[in-house]
Coordinates of C-alpha atoms and ligand atoms in Angstrom, one line a residue:
M1 CA 34.1 175.3 4.4
G2 CA 30.8 173.5 4.8
F3 CA 28.9 170.8 3.1
H4 CA 25.7 169.7 1.3
L5 CA 24.3 166.5 2.7
A6 CA 21.8 164.4 0.7
N7 CA 19.7 161.3 1.3
I8 CA 20.1 158.9 -1.5
A9 CA 18.1 155.7 -1.1
G10 CA 18.4 156.1 2.6
R11 CA 22.2 156.6 2.6
A12 CA 24.1 159.7 3.5
A13 CA 25.9 161.3 0.6
L14 CA 27.9 164.5 0.2
V15 CA 27.0 166.6 -2.8
L16 CA 29.7 168.4 -4.8
G17 CA 28.5 170.3 -7.8
A18 CA 26.3 168.1 -9.8
E19 CA 27.7 164.9 -8.3
F20 CA 27.4 163.0 -5.1
F21 CA 29.7 160.8 -3.1
D22 CA 28.4 158.0 -0.8
L23 CA 29.6 159.0 2.7
E24 CA 30.4 155.5 3.9
E25 CA 32.3 154.6 0.7
V26 CA 34.5 157.7 0.6
S27 CA 35.2 157.9 4.3
D28 CA 37.0 154.6 4.7
G29 CA 34.8 153.6 7.6
E30 CA 34.8 156.9 9.4
F31 CA 31.0 157.2 8.6
G32 CA 28.3 154.6 8.1
P33 CA 25.3 155.2 5.8
D34 CA 23.1 156.6 8.6
L35 CA 22.0 160.3 8.0
M36 CA 21.1 161.0 11.6
A37 CA 24.5 159.8 12.7
A38 CA 26.2 161.9 10.1
L39 CA 24.6 165.0 11.6
M40 CA 26.7 164.5 14.7
K41 CA 30.0 165.0 12.8
P42 CA 29.7 168.2 10.6
D43 CA 33.3 169.2 10.9
E44 CA 34.4 165.7 9.7
M45 CA 32.1 165.9 6.7
A46 CA 33.5 169.3 5.8
S47 CA 37.1 168.1 6.0
L48 CA 36.2 164.9 4.1
L49 CA 35.0 167.1 1.2
L50 CA 38.5 168.6 0.9
R51 CA 39.9 165.1 0.5
L52 CA 37.7 163.8 -2.2
G53 CA 40.3 164.2 -4.9
G54 CA 40.7 160.8 -6.7
K55 CA 37.5 159.4 -5.3
T56 CA 34.8 158.2 -7.7
P57 CA 31.5 159.9 -7.4
G58 CA 28.4 157.7 -6.8
G59 CA 26.6 159.4 -9.7
V60 CA 24.9 162.6 -10.7
I61 CA 22.4 164.1 -8.3
A62 CA 19.9 164.9 -11.1
D63 CA 19.6 161.1 -11.9
V64 CA 18.6 159.9 -8.4
D65 CA 15.6 160.1 -6.1
L66 CA 16.4 162.1 -3.0
G67 CA 15.0 161.3 0.4
P68 CA 14.6 163.8 3.3
P69 CA 18.1 164.9 4.4
V70 CA 16.9 164.6 8.0
P71 CA 14.7 161.5 7.9
S72 CA 14.0 160.9 11.6
P73 CA 14.4 163.9 13.9
Q74 CA 13.3 163.6 17.5
K75 CA 11.3 166.8 17.1
V76 CA 9.7 168.7 14.3
F77 CA 8.5 172.2 15.2
G78 CA 6.3 174.4 13.1
V79 CA 5.6 178.1 13.6
G80 CA 2.3 179.7 12.7
L81 CA 1.7 183.4 11.9
N82 CA 5.4 184.3 11.7
Y83 CA 5.1 186.8 8.8
E84 CA 3.1 190.0 9.3
M85 CA 1.6 190.0 5.7
H86 CA 0.5 186.4 6.3
V87 CA -1.1 187.4 9.6
Q88 CA -3.0 190.1 7.8
E89 CA -4.2 187.9 4.9
G90 CA -5.8 185.6 7.5
G91 CA -7.4 188.5 9.4
M92 CA -5.5 187.3 12.5
E93 CA -3.9 189.1 15.4
T94 CA -0.1 189.5 15.4
P95 CA 1.2 187.0 18.0
S96 CA 3.1 188.3 21.0
T97 CA 4.8 185.0 21.5
P98 CA 5.7 182.4 18.9
L99 CA 2.7 180.2 17.9
V100 CA 4.3 176.8 17.9
F101 CA 2.9 173.4 16.9
T102 CA 4.4 170.1 15.9
K103 CA 4.5 168.1 12.7
F104 CA 5.1 164.5 13.4
P105 CA 8.4 163.2 11.9
S106 CA 6.4 160.6 10.0
C107 CA 5.2 163.3 7.6
L108 CA 8.7 164.0 6.3
V109 CA 9.4 163.1 2.7
G110 CA 12.1 164.0 0.1
P111 CA 12.4 167.1 -1.9
N112 CA 10.7 165.7 -5.0
A113 CA 8.2 163.4 -3.4
D114 CA 4.5 163.3 -4.3
V115 CA 2.2 165.0 -1.8
E116 CA -0.9 162.8 -1.1
I117 CA -3.9 165.0 -0.6
R118 CA -7.2 163.7 0.8
S119 CA -9.6 166.7 0.6
D120 CA -10.4 169.8 -1.5
F121 CA -8.9 172.0 1.2
C122 CA -5.1 171.2 1.1
D123 CA -2.7 174.1 1.0
Y124 CA 1.0 174.9 0.4
E125 CA 3.2 176.8 2.8
G126 CA 6.8 177.4 1.6
E127 CA 9.1 177.7 4.5
L128 CA 12.7 178.0 5.6
V129 CA 13.6 174.9 7.7
V130 CA 16.3 175.1 10.3
V131 CA 18.2 172.0 11.5
I132 CA 19.7 171.9 15.0
G133 CA 23.3 170.8 15.2
T134 CA 24.7 171.1 18.8
G135 CA 21.8 170.6 21.1
G136 CA 21.2 172.4 24.3
R137 CA 18.8 174.2 26.6
D138 CA 18.4 177.8 27.6
I139 CA 20.3 178.9 24.5
P140 CA 20.7 182.7 24.4
K141 CA 19.7 184.5 21.3
A142 CA 23.3 185.7 20.7
A143 CA 24.5 182.1 20.5
A144 CA 21.6 180.6 18.7
W145 CA 23.1 180.5 15.1
E146 CA 26.0 178.5 16.6
H147 CA 23.5 175.7 17.3
V148 CA 22.2 175.6 13.7
L149 CA 23.7 172.8 11.6
G150 CA 22.1 173.9 8.4
L151 CA 19.2 175.0 6.4
M152 CA 16.7 173.3 4.0
V153 CA 13.7 174.3 2.0
G154 CA 10.4 172.9 3.3
Q155 CA 6.7 172.7 2.5
D156 CA 4.4 172.7 5.5
I157 CA 1.5 171.2 3.6
S158 CA -1.8 171.8 5.5
D159 CA -5.2 170.3 5.2
R160 CA -7.3 173.3 6.3
M161 CA -10.5 171.2 6.7
V162 CA -8.8 169.1 9.4
Q163 CA -7.0 172.1 10.8
Y164 CA -10.2 174.0 11.4
S165 CA -12.6 171.1 12.0
A166 CA -12.0 171.4 15.8
N167 CA -12.8 174.5 17.8
P168 CA -10.3 176.0 18.8
P169 CA -8.4 174.9 15.7
H170 CA -5.7 172.2 16.1
F171 CA -2.7 172.5 13.8
D172 CA -0.8 169.3 14.5
L173 CA -2.9 166.7 12.8
G174 CA -3.9 168.8 9.7
K175 CA -0.2 169.3 9.0
S176 CA 0.9 165.8 9.8
F177 CA -0.7 163.6 7.1
D178 CA 1.9 161.3 5.6
T179 CA 3.9 163.2 2.9
F180 CA 2.9 166.6 4.3
G181 CA 6.5 167.6 5.1
P182 CA 8.7 167.6 2.0
I183 CA 12.2 168.9 2.9
G184 CA 15.5 169.3 1.0
P185 CA 16.9 169.2 -1.6
T186 CA 20.0 168.9 0.6
L187 CA 20.9 170.0 4.1
V188 CA 23.1 173.0 3.4
S189 CA 25.5 173.8 6.3
V190 CA 24.8 177.2 7.6
D191 CA 28.3 178.5 6.8
E192 CA 27.6 177.9 3.1
V193 CA 24.6 180.3 3.1
I194 CA 25.2 184.0 2.5
N195 CA 22.8 186.4 4.2
R196 CA 21.3 183.7 6.4
D197 CA 18.9 186.2 7.9
D198 CA 17.6 187.6 4.6
L199 CA 16.8 184.9 2.1
R200 CA 14.3 185.3 -0.7
I201 CA 11.7 182.6 -0.6
V202 CA 9.4 182.0 -3.6
T203 CA 6.6 179.4 -4.0
T204 CA 4.9 178.7 -7.3
V205 CA 2.0 176.4 -8.2
N206 CA 2.0 175.2 -11.8
G207 CA 4.4 178.0 -12.6
E208 CA 2.3 180.8 -11.1
I209 CA 4.0 182.7 -8.3
R210 CA 1.9 182.5 -5.1
Q211 CA 4.4 183.5 -2.4
D212 CA 7.4 185.8 -2.8
S213 CA 9.0 187.2 0.3
S214 CA 12.2 187.2 2.4
T215 CA 13.0 185.4 5.6
A216 CA 14.0 188.8 6.9
E217 CA 10.3 189.5 7.3
M218 CA 9.9 186.9 10.1
I219 CA 8.2 188.3 13.2
F220 CA 10.2 185.9 15.4
D221 CA 13.6 185.4 13.7
V222 CA 15.6 182.2 13.9
P223 CA 17.6 183.1 17.0
T224 CA 14.4 184.1 18.8
L225 CA 12.7 180.8 18.0
I226 CA 15.7 178.7 19.1
S227 CA 16.1 180.6 22.3
Y228 CA 12.4 180.4 23.0
L229 CA 12.0 176.7 22.3
S230 CA 15.2 175.8 24.2
R231 CA 13.9 177.4 27.3
I232 CA 11.0 174.8 27.2
T233 CA 12.5 171.7 25.8
T234 CA 16.1 170.5 25.3
L235 CA 17.0 170.8 21.7
T236 CA 18.7 167.8 20.2
T237 CA 20.9 167.3 17.1
G238 CA 18.7 166.8 14.1
D239 CA 15.6 168.6 15.5
I240 CA 14.0 170.7 12.8
I241 CA 12.0 173.9 12.8
F242 CA 9.6 174.9 10.0
T243 CA 9.9 178.7 10.6
G244 CA 6.6 179.9 9.2
T245 CA 5.2 180.8 5.8
P246 CA 4.9 184.2 4.1
D247 CA 1.7 185.6 2.7
G248 CA 0.1 184.1 -0.4
I249 CA -1.2 180.8 0.9
G250 CA -4.0 179.2 -1.1
A251 CA -6.7 179.6 1.7
A252 CA -6.4 183.4 1.4
Q253 CA -7.1 183.2 -2.3
G254 CA -9.5 180.3 -2.6
K255 CA -6.8 178.4 -4.5
F256 CA -6.5 175.0 -2.9
L257 CA -4.3 172.2 -4.2
S258 CA -5.7 169.7 -6.8
D259 CA -4.6 166.4 -8.2
G260 CA -1.6 167.0 -10.5
D261 CA -0.6 170.4 -9.2
I262 CA 3.1 171.0 -9.1
I263 CA 4.4 173.0 -6.1
T264 CA 7.9 174.5 -6.4
T265 CA 9.6 176.3 -3.6
T266 CA 13.0 178.0 -3.9
I267 CA 15.1 179.7 -1.2
D268 CA 18.1 181.6 -2.5
G269 CA 21.3 179.8 -1.5
V270 CA 19.5 176.8 -0.1
G271 CA 17.8 175.2 -3.1
T272 CA 14.6 174.2 -4.7
I273 CA 12.1 171.5 -3.9
T274 CA 9.3 170.4 -6.4
N275 CA 6.4 168.3 -5.4
R276 CA 3.4 166.9 -7.3
C277 CA 0.1 166.6 -5.6
V278 CA -1.8 163.3 -5.9
R279 CA -5.3 162.9 -4.8
V280 CA -5.5 159.6 -3.0
S281 CA -8.8 159.5 -1.2
D282 CA -11.6 161.5 0.4
F283 CA -11.0 162.2 4.1
Q284 CA -14.0 162.4 6.3
V285 CA -13.8 164.2 9.6
V286 CA -15.5 162.0 12.3
N287 CA -17.9 163.9 14.6
Ligands
ZN1 ZN1 3.6 176.6 8.3

C-alpha cells in the first residue's frame, strides 16, 4: 500500500480518489504541513491512508491549484540524450556514460503552472521524474529501486538559444529559467506503479502528439542512473532526477513553443501534467 502526495497551497496532502486530505489535519499532529518533511515518513503516510475512515476530506483535487509535490529538493539532476531515437533526431553520438546536468530547484513549479518563455526557441521535453527516498552513496544497481520514494511526470523545459549560446553548449542555465520545471501532478509512491521500468510517456502540444515512447527505451535505466550518481555525490531524501526525454522534441521539427501553447504530458500510472506557455519578455544573450 502506497500513497499519492500532493502540494496544495504549500501544504502536504494525501490524495484518495478525487479527494484530498490535509496531512497535518488528519494525522493528529504526527505530521506538519511541510512536504519535504513528509518525504521522510513514507510508511507512516501509507498507514495513515488506511485510517482515513470518518475523516473529512479537504476538498476535491480538481478544484484546487497544485504546487510541486517536491518543492525544495537539495539536488535536481537532468539526464541528456537518454533515449536512442532522441540521440538520432539530434544527430548526436550515443553517450557511453550518462550525460548529467543540473536544473536549479528554483525552476520547479506545479503540474498546471504557466511556463514563462522568453525567446522563440523554447522547447518541451516530457520526462519521467524519480524522487529519492532513503538516501545513500555507492548504491548498487540491484538495490537502487529500494531508494526510490516515488515517481512524477515532469517537463524539462529548455531554451535552446541559451543552451547553445555557449560553445561547448551549457545545459544548466537554459533549463533553469523560473517555471522551467513543472512536476506532478502528485508524487506517486513507487509501489503504486505497475511496470515501473516500462511506462508509456506521451507529450502533446495543443492536442498534437509530439512524443510517444516508453521509459523502457532509456539508454541508462533508473537503477543505472542512481548507482552512477550515488558514486559521485551522496543522494538525499527528496533529490529528484529528470531521467531524459524521448524523441519528438520541438527543435528536431522546427516546432518551438509559442505564447498560449498548451503542453500536456502523461505517463501511464503516474498521471498527467498540463502547462500553458506565456511569453513574458525577450531574453538577450549578453556577449
Ligand atoms: Zn531533458
